[in-house]
XYZ file of C-alpha atoms in Angstrom:
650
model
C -1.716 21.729 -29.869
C -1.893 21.261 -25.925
C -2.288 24.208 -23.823
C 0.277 27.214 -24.279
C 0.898 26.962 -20.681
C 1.524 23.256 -19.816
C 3.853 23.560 -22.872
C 5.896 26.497 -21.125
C 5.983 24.119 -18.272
C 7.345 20.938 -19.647
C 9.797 23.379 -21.473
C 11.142 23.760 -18.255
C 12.058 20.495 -17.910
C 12.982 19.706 -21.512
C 14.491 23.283 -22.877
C 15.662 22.124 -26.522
C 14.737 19.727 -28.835
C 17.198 18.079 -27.958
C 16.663 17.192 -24.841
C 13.109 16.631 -25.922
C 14.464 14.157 -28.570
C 16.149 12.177 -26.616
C 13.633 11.689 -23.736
C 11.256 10.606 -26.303
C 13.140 8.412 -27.901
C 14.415 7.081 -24.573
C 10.668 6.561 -23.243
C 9.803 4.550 -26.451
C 12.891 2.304 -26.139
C 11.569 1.394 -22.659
C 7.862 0.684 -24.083
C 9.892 -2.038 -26.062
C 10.889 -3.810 -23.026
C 9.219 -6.943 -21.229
C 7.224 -5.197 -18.199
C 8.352 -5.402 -14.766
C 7.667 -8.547 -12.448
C 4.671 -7.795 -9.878
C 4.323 -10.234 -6.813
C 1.110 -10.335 -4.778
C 0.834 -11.134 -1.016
C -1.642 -10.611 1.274
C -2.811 -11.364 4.933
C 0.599 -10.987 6.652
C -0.735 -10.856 9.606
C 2.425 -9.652 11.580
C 4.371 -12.796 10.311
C 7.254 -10.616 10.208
C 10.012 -13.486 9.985
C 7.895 -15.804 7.202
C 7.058 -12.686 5.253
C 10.713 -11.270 4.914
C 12.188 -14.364 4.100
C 10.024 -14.712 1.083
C 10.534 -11.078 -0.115
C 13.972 -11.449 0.403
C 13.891 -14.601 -1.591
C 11.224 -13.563 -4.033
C 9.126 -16.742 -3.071
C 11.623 -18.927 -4.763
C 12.319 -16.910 -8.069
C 16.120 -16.001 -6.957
C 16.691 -19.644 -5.867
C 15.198 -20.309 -9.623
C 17.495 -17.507 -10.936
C 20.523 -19.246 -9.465
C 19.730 -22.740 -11.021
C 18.915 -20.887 -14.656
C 22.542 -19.075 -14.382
C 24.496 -21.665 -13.062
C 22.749 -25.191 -14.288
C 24.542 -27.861 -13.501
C 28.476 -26.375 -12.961
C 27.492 -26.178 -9.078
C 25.622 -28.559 -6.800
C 22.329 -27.940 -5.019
C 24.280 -27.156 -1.764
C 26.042 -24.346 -3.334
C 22.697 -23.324 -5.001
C 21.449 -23.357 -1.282
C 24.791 -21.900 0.389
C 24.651 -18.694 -2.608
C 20.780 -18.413 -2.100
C 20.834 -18.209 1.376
C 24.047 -15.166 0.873
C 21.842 -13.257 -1.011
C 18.920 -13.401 1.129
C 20.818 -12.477 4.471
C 24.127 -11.287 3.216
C 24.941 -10.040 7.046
C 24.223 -13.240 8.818
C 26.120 -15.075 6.383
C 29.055 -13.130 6.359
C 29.088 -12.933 9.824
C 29.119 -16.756 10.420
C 31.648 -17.590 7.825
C 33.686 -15.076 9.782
C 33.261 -16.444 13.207
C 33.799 -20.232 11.232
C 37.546 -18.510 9.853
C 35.835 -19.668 6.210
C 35.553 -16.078 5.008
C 38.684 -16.490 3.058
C 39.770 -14.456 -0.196
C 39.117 -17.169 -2.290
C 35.858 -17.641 -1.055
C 34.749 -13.725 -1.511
C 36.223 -13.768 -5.567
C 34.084 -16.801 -5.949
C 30.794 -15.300 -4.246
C 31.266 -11.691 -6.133
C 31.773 -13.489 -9.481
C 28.406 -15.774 -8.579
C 26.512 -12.715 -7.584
C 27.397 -10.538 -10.593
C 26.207 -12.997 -13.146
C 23.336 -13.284 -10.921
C 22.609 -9.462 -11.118
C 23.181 -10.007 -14.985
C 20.440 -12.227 -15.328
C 17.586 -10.382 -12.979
C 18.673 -7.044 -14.463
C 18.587 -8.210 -18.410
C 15.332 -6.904 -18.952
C 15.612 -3.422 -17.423
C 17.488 -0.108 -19.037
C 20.646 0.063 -18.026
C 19.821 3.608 -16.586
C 16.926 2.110 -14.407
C 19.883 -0.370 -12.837
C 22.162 2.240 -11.943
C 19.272 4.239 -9.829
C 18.896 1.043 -7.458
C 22.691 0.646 -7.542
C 23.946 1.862 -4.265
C 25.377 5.224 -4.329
C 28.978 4.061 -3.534
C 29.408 1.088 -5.420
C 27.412 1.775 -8.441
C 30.338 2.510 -10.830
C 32.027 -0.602 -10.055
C 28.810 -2.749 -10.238
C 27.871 -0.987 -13.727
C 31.077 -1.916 -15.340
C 30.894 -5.091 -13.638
C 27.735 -5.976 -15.097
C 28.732 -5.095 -18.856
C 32.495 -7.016 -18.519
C 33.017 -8.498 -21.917
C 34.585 -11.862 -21.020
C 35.874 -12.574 -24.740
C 37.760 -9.600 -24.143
C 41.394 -10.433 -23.102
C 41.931 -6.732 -22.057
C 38.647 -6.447 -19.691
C 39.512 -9.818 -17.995
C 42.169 -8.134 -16.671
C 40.456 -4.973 -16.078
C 38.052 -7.548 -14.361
C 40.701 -9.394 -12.118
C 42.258 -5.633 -10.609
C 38.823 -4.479 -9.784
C 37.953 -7.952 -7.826
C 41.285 -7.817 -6.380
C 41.346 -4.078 -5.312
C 37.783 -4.333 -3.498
C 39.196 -7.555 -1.504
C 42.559 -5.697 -1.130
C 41.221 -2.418 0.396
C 38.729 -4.767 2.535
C 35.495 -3.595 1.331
C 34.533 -6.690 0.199
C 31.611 -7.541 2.490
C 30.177 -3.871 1.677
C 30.642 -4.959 -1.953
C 29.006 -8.356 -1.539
C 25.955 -7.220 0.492
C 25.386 -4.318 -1.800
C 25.429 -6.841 -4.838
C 22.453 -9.157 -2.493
C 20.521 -5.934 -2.439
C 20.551 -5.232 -6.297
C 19.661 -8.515 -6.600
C 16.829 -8.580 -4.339
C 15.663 -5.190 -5.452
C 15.869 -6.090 -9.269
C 13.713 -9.658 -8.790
C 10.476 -7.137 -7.390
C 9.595 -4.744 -9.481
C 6.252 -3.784 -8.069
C 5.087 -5.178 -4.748
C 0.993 -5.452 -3.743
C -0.025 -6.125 -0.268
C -3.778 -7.179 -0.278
C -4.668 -6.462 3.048
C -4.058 -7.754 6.816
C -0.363 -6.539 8.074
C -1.824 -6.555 11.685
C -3.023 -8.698 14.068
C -2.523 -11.914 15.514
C 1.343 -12.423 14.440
C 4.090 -11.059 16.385
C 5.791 -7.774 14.845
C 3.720 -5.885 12.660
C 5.361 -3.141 12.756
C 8.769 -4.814 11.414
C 7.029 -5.653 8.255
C 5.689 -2.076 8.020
C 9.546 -1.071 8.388
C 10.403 -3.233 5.448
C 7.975 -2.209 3.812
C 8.603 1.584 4.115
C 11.836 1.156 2.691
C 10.504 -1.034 -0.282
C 11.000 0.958 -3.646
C 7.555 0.235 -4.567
C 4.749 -0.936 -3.144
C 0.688 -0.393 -2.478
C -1.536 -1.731 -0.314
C -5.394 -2.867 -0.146
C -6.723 -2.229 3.217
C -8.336 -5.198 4.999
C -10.458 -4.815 7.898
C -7.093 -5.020 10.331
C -5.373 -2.902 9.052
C -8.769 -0.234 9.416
C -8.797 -1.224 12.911
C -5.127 -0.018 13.678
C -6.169 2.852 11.642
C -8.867 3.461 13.580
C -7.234 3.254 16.736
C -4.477 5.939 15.659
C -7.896 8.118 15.061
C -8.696 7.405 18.916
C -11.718 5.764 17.978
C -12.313 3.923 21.289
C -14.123 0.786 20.385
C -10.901 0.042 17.910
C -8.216 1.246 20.670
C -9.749 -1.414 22.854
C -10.013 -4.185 19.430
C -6.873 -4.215 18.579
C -5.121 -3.769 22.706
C -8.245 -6.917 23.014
C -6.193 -8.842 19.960
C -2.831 -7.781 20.464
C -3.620 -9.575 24.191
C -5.718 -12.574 23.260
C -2.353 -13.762 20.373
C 0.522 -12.977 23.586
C 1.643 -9.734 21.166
C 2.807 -7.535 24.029
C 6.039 -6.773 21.856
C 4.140 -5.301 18.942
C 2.300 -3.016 21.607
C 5.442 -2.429 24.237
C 8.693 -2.779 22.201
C 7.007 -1.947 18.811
C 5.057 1.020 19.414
C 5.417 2.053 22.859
C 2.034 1.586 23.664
C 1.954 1.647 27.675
C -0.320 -1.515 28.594
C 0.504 -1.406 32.661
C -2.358 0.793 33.674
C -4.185 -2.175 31.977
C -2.128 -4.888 33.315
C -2.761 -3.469 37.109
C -6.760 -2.011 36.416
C -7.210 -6.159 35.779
C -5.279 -8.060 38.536
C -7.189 -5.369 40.564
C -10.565 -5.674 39.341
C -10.184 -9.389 38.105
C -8.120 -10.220 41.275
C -10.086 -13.750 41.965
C -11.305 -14.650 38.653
C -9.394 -16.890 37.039
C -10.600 -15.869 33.301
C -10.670 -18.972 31.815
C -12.202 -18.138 28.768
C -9.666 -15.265 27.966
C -6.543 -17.635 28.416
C -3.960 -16.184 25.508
C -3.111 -18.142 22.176
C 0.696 -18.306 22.538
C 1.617 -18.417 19.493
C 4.804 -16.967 19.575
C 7.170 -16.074 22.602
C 7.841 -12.442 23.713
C 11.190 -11.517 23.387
C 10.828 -8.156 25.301
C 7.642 -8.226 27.720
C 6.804 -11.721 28.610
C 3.294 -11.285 30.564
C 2.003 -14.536 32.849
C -0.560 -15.669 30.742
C -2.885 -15.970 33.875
C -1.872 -11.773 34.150
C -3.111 -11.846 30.517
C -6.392 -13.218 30.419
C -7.195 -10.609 32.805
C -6.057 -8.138 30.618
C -7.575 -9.812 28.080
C -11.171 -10.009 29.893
C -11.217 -6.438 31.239
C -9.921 -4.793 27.752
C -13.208 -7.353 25.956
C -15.700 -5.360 27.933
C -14.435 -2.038 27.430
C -15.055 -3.021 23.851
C -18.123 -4.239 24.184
C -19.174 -1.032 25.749
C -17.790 1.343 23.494
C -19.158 -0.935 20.437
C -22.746 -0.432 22.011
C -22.141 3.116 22.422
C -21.120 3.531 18.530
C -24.416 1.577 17.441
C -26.691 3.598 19.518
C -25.738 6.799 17.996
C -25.678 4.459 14.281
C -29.235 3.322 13.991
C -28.286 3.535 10.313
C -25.706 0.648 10.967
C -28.298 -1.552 11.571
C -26.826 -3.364 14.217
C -28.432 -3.224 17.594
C -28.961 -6.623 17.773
C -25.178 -6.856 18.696
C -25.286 -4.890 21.898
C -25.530 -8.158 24.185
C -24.765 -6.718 27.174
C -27.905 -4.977 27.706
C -29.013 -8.567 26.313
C -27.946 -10.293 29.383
C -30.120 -11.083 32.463
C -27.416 -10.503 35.227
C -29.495 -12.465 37.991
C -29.995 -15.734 36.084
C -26.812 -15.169 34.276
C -28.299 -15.576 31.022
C -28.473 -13.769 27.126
C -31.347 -13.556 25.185
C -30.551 -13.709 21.611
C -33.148 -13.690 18.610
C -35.944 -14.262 21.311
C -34.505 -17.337 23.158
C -32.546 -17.509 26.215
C -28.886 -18.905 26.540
C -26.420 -19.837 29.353
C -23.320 -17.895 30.000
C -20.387 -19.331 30.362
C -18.664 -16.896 32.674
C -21.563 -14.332 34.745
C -18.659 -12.384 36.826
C -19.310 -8.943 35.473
C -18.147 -6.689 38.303
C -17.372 -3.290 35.895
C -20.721 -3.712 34.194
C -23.967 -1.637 36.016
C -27.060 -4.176 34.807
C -28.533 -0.587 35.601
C -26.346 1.014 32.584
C -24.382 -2.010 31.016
C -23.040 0.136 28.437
C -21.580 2.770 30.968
C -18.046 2.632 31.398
C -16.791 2.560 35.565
C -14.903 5.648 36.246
C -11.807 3.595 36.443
C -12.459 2.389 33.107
C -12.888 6.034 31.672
C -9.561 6.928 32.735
C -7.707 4.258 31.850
C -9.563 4.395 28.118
C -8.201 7.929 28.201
C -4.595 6.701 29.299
C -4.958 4.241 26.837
C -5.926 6.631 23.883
C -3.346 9.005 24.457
C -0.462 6.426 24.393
C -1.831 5.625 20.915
C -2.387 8.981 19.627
C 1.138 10.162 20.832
C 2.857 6.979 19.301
C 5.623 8.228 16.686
C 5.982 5.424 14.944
C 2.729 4.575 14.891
C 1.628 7.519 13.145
C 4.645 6.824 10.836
C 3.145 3.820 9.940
C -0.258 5.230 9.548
C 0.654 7.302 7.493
C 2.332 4.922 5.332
C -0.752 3.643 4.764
C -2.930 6.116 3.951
C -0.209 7.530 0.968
C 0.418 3.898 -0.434
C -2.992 2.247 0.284
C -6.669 2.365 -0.737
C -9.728 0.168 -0.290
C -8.644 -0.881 -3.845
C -6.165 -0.632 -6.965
C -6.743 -1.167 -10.849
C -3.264 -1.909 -12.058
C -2.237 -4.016 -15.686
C -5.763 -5.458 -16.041
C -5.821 -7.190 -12.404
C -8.605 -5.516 -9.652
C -7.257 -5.491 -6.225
C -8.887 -5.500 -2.701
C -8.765 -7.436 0.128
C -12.242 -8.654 1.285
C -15.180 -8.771 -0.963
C -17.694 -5.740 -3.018
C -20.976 -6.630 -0.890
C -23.573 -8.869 -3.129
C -27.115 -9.771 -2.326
C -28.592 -13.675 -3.063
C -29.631 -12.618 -6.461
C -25.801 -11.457 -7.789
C -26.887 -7.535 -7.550
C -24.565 -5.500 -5.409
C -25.697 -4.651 -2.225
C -26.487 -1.091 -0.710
C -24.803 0.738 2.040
C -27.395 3.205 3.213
C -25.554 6.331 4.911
C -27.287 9.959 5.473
C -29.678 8.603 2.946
C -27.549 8.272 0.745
C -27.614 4.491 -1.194
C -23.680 3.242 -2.476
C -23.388 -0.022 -3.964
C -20.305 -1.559 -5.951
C -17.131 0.519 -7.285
C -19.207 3.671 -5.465
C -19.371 2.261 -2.331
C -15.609 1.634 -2.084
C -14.940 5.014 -3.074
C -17.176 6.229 -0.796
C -15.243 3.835 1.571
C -12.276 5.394 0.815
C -13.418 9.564 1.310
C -14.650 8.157 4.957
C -11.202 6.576 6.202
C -9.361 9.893 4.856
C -11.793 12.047 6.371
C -11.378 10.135 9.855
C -7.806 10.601 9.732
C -7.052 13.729 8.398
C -9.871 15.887 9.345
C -9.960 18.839 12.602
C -10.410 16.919 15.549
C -13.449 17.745 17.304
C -15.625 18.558 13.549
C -19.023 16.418 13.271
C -17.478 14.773 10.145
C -14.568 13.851 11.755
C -16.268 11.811 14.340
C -18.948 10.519 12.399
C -15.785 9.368 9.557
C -13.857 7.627 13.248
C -16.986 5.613 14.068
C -17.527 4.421 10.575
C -13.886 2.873 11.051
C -15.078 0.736 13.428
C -18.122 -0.143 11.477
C -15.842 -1.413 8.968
C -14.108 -3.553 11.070
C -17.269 -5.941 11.526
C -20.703 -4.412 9.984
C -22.320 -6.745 7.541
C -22.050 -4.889 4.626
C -18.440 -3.790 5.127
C -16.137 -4.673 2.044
C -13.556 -5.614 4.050
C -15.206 -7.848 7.034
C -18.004 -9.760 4.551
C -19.960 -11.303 7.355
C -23.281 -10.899 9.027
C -21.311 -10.532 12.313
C -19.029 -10.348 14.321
C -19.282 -13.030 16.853
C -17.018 -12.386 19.779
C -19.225 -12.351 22.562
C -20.657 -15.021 21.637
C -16.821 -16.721 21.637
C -16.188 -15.580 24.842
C -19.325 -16.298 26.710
C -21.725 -18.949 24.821
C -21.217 -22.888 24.298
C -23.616 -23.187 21.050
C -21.601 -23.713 17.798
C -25.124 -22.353 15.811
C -24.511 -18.859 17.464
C -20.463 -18.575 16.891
C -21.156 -18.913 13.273
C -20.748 -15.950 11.126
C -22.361 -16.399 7.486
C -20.440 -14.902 4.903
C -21.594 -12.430 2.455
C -23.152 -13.845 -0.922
C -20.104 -12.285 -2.631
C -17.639 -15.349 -1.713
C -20.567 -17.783 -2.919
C -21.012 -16.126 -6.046
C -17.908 -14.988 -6.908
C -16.526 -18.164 -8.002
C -18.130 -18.362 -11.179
C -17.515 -15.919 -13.774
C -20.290 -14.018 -14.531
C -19.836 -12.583 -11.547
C -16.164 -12.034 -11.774
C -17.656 -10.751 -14.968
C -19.708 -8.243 -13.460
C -17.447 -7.130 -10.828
C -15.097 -6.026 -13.372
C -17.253 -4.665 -15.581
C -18.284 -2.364 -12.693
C -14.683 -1.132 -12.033
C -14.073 -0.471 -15.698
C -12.436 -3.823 -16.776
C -12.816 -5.797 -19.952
C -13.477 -9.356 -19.105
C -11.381 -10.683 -21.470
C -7.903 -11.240 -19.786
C -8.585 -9.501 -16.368
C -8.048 -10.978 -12.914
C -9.732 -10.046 -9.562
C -7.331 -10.703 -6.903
C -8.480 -10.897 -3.112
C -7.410 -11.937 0.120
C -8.745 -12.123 3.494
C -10.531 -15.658 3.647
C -7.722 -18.300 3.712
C -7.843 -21.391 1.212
C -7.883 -24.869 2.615
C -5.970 -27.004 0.702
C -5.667 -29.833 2.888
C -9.823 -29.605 1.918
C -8.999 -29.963 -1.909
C -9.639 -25.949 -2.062
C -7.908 -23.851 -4.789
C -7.337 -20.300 -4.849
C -7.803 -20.130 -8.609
C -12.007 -19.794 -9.460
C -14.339 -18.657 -12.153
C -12.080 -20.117 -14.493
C -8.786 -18.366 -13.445
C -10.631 -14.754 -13.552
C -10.354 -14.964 -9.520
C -7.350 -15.862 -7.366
C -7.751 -15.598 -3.328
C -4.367 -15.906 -2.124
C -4.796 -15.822 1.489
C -3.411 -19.536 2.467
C -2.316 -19.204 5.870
C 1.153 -17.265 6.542
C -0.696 -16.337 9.990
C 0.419 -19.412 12.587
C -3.522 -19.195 13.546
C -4.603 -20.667 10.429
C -1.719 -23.223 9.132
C -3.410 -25.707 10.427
C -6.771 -25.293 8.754
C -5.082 -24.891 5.227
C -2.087 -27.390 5.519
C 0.080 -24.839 3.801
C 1.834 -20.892 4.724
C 0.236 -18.865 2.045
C 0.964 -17.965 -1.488
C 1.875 -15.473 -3.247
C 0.753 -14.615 -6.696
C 3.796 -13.477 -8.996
C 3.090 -11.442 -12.874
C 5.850 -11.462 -14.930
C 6.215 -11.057 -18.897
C 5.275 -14.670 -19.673
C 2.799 -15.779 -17.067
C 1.000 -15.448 -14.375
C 2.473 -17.844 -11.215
C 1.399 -19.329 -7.551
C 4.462 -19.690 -5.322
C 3.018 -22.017 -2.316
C 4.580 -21.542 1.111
C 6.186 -23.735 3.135
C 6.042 -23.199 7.124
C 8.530 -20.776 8.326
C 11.471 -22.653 9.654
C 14.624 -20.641 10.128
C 16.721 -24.374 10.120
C 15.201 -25.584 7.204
C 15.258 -24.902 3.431
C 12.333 -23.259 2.595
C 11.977 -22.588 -1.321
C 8.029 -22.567 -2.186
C 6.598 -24.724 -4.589
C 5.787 -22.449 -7.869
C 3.230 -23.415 -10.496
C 2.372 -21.158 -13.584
C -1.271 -20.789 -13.772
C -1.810 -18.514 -16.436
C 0.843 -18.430 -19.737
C 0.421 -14.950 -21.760
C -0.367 -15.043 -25.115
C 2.533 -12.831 -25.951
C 5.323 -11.854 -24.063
C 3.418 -8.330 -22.213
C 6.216 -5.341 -23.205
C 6.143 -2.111 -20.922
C 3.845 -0.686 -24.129
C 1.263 -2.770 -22.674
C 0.584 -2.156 -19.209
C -0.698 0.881 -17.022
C 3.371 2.435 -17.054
C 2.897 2.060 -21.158
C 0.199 3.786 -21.459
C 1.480 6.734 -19.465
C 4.099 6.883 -21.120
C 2.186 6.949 -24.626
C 0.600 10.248 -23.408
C 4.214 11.582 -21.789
C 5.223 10.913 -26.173
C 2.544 12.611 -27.221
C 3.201 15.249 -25.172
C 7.092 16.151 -26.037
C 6.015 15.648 -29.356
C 3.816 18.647 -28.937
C 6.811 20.294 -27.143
C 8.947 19.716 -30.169
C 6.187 21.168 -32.760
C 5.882 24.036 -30.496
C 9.979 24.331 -31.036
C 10.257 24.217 -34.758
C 7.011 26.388 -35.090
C 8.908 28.572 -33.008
C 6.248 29.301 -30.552
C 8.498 28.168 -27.879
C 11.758 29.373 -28.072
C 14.949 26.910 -27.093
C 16.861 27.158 -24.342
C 20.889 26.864 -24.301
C 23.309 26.597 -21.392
C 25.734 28.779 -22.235
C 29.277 28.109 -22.133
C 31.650 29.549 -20.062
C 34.852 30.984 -21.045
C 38.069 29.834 -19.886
């Protein structure tokens, strides 16, 4: 029997045997059911338009759902006009208003569409788990909606008053919009975010939003996301990364609008310092317009330039006190011969491409100006005092990890380090040696620690530098390269030194004894598991794939970031689990004016339909059985006694 005490405490909860009863046999009846539908994405990179589209669409599976439900009784413009209603119920609604189209006949059409709709994306789920994502108000009416027997001549009229009363007492569009919601909440059962919200796209911090109010998600860091993390630490080398990449991709909204970040002190320090310098090598990528605080992009590449060599600074600063990092071959400023305006690198010297240099000392290159040490202190307390920032942060740190086990798939964003010979590779810290599933916990302890740790503690700032290391030391999980070559970007015209090799891992991790391994070392069996990453986008236009190692690996990083749709041909994928199969939905460019449904191909069929008995939720739920069943022989034994309400008198 379990422990005495644990028993007294699920008592608590379950009083009778009764009550115990019934839970148990409710919990087994939901073991029996086909498990829940997981969708993959990853490397959103602020794509905040692209990416809610397809979550709001399910990458295609609702437009699917329609065509299953209706066939061929309406045409594919209907299928279109009742997709695009449940992805964005208010815009719809709204212009069918403002077009005098919004008529009653119209909204008895669209409820009966969306109800069977709901029908069919709810018919594998307790009825009990569809009334808790019911809306509060409407969830009655829905319910008996949804379970409306149409043979019976009695409910169809029950039917008709309840479709006429909710356009009667005008609460129709309420109705209809809650129904879009259901549906859209009852296509995504779990939702996986391998790494990248930030960076280079416009608004992260509206996908974190929907996010936050997603019923169930988890995230895989990737080596963004760590530097936004690291910059809500105050590390200063990844304040000035991500203010250097917000600036570079025109994302002054995300900073200004998003998170209140206050970017003039910047703005004036450079058309101060940088007054005459045209910055030619730190023009923007305008990739998307501001909407809120256009910046002249000539005003920008200042910004851009002056915000680089803080960096660069700071980074040299953070390796100095690191020999353990292993990286002070990367402090190129004190590299550079400021007289002959040249860079030695691995013992030869190279041209720069821009010498003007007027806040660096060639005395004490890694010094910041006293100028520059106020406004990195300006700069770091607009970050640390950021609300929703820190919202957001936070969000991440209770939903996310460096990476997730979950129904026989292993989750993370970049790569687990690997030498030439296929052994993992060792991280050296304190002298202590991690390698493999260690090192990522390991990982993991350091990123809490820099966050959540008393400012001001040696482990605290030891844990904030680290974060930075992540971002771009070579034997970080989630970076994967042996460097991080943005001075050499900036300031160097040889392709051989912009190229950053990437770690074994990505070599040998397309054939499957190495998937093999991998899993093995995170507690896997090989047989029917799936290592999922993201992080290094897949070039179809090249003939690429992002199925390898015979379907035991799928990268599904294909481009939603506008930077790198034109090296893959395509907008990204995501990777969708259900009952039956495992499925790639291919994106299409995001184009609000055009119809966007992604291409989906099944890449995996199950051998048998997976029930809730088999996944991760079974399981727990086996023990939760076991458990009441204790309870129960703790009843009738009579070492627990039951509990009664008791009934009051009238």
């Amino acid at each position: 029997m379990r422990d005495l005490a644990y028993l007294k405490l699920l008592a608590r909860e379950y009083p009778n045997i009764r009550a115990a009863s019934s839970e148990i046999i409710n919990m087994k009846a939901i073991c029996g059911l086909p498990k829940g539908t997981e969708y993959f994405f990853s490397d959103l990179h602020g794509e905040y338009e692209a990416f809610i589209h397809l979550l709001r669409s399910s990458s295609g599976i609702i437009r699917e759902k329609i065509k299953e439900t209706f066939g061929h009784i309406i045409s594919q413009e209907d299928e279109i006009r009742l997709a695009n209603l449940i992805y964005y119920p208010d815009r719809i609604l709204s212009q069918l208003r403002q077009a005098g189209e919004l008529t009653e006949d119209w909204q008895k059409i669209a409820i009966y569409r969306l109800v069977q709709i709901c029908k069919e994306v709810s018919s594998k789920y307790t009825r009990s788990k569809v009334r808790k994502k019911m809306p509060a108000e409407f969830a009655y009416i829905i319910d008996e909606l949804l379970h409306v027997d149409y043979n019976d001549e009695n409910k169809k009229v029950y039917y008709s008053e309840i479709i006429h009363t909710i356009i009667d007492i005008h609460v129709a569009d309420s109705f209809i919009i809650a129904l879009c919601r259901l549906i859209q909440n009852l296509t995504i059962d779990n939702l996986h975010i391998i790494g990248d919200i930030f960076d280079r796209g416009p608004r992260a911090d509206i996908i974190m939003e929907e996010l936050m109010h997603f019923h169930d998600v988890d995230i895989q860091w990737g080596n963004h996301d760590i530097s936004w993390m690291g910059a809500a630490t105050g590390n200063p080398a990844c304040i000035c990364n991500v203010l250097r990449i917000a600036i570079s991709y025109n994302g002054f909204d995300v900073l200004e609008d998003g998170y209140g970040i206050n970017i003039r002190p910047l703005s004036m320090f450079a058309a101060r310092v940088y007054k005459d310098d045209p910055c030619t090598r730190f023009m923007p990528h305008i990739l998307d317009e501001n909407i809120y605080d256009a910046v002249d992009p000539g005003l920008a590449a200042k910004m851009h330039k002056a915000i680089a060599m803080m960096q660069f600074k700071m980074e040299g600063q953070i390796i100095l006190r690191h020999p353990e990092y292993g990286m002070e071959s990367r402090i190129l400023l004190k590299a550079i011969d400021f007289e002959k305006g040249t860079v030695r690198i691995g013992g030869k010297e190279y041209q720069l491409l821009d010498t003007n240099f007027p806040t660096v000392d060639p005395a004490d290159p890694l010094k910041l100006s006293q100028e520059e040490e106020e406004l990195l202190h300006t700069l770091t307390l607009s970050f640390c005092h950021s609300a929703l920032l820190h919202r957001h942060i936070k969000f991440l740190y209770s939903n996310g990890g460096m990476y997730k086990c979950c129904n026989s798939n292993l989750l993370y964003h970049g790569c687990i380090p690997m030498r030439e010979d296929g052994r993992f590779d060792e991280l050296v810290i304190d002298g202590q040696a991690y390698k493999g599933k260690a090192l990522m916990d390991f990982i993991d302890g350091q990123i809490q620690n820099a966050y959540f740790l008393e400012k001001g503690t040696p482990e605290k700032e030891k844990s904030c530098d680290f974060m930075w290391y992540l971002w771009c030391g070579s034997k970080s999980p989630v970076f994967g390269k042996d460097k991080m070559a943005t001075f050499e970007n900036y300031f160097l015209a040889e392709p051989e030194l912009k190229k950053e090799r990437m770690n074994p891992y990505y070599r040998l991790s397309v054939q499957e004894e190495h998937c093999d391994r991998i899993l093995e070392e995170f507690g896997f069996s090989t047989a029917g598991s799936h290592i999922i990453n993201g992080h290094v986008p897949v070039k179809i236009k090249d003939g690429e794939t992002p199925v390898k190692a015979g379907g035991k690996l799928f990268i599904i990083d294909g481009g939603l970031s506008k930077a790198y749709q034109g090296k893959t041909g395509i907008a990204g994928y995501t990777l969708i689990f259900n009952s039956r199969h495992l499925a790639l939905a291919e994106h299409k460019p995001f184009d609000p004016s055009q119809e966007l449904t992604p291409r989906v191909s099944i890449v995996e069929k199950m051998r048998k339909r997976i029930r809730v008995a088999d996944t991760d939720e079974g399981r727990e739920l086996a023990g939760r059985i076991e458990d009441l069943k204790e309870l129960l022989e703790a009843y009738r034994k009579g070492v627990l006694k039951e509990r009664f309400q008791q009934r009051r008198g009238i």
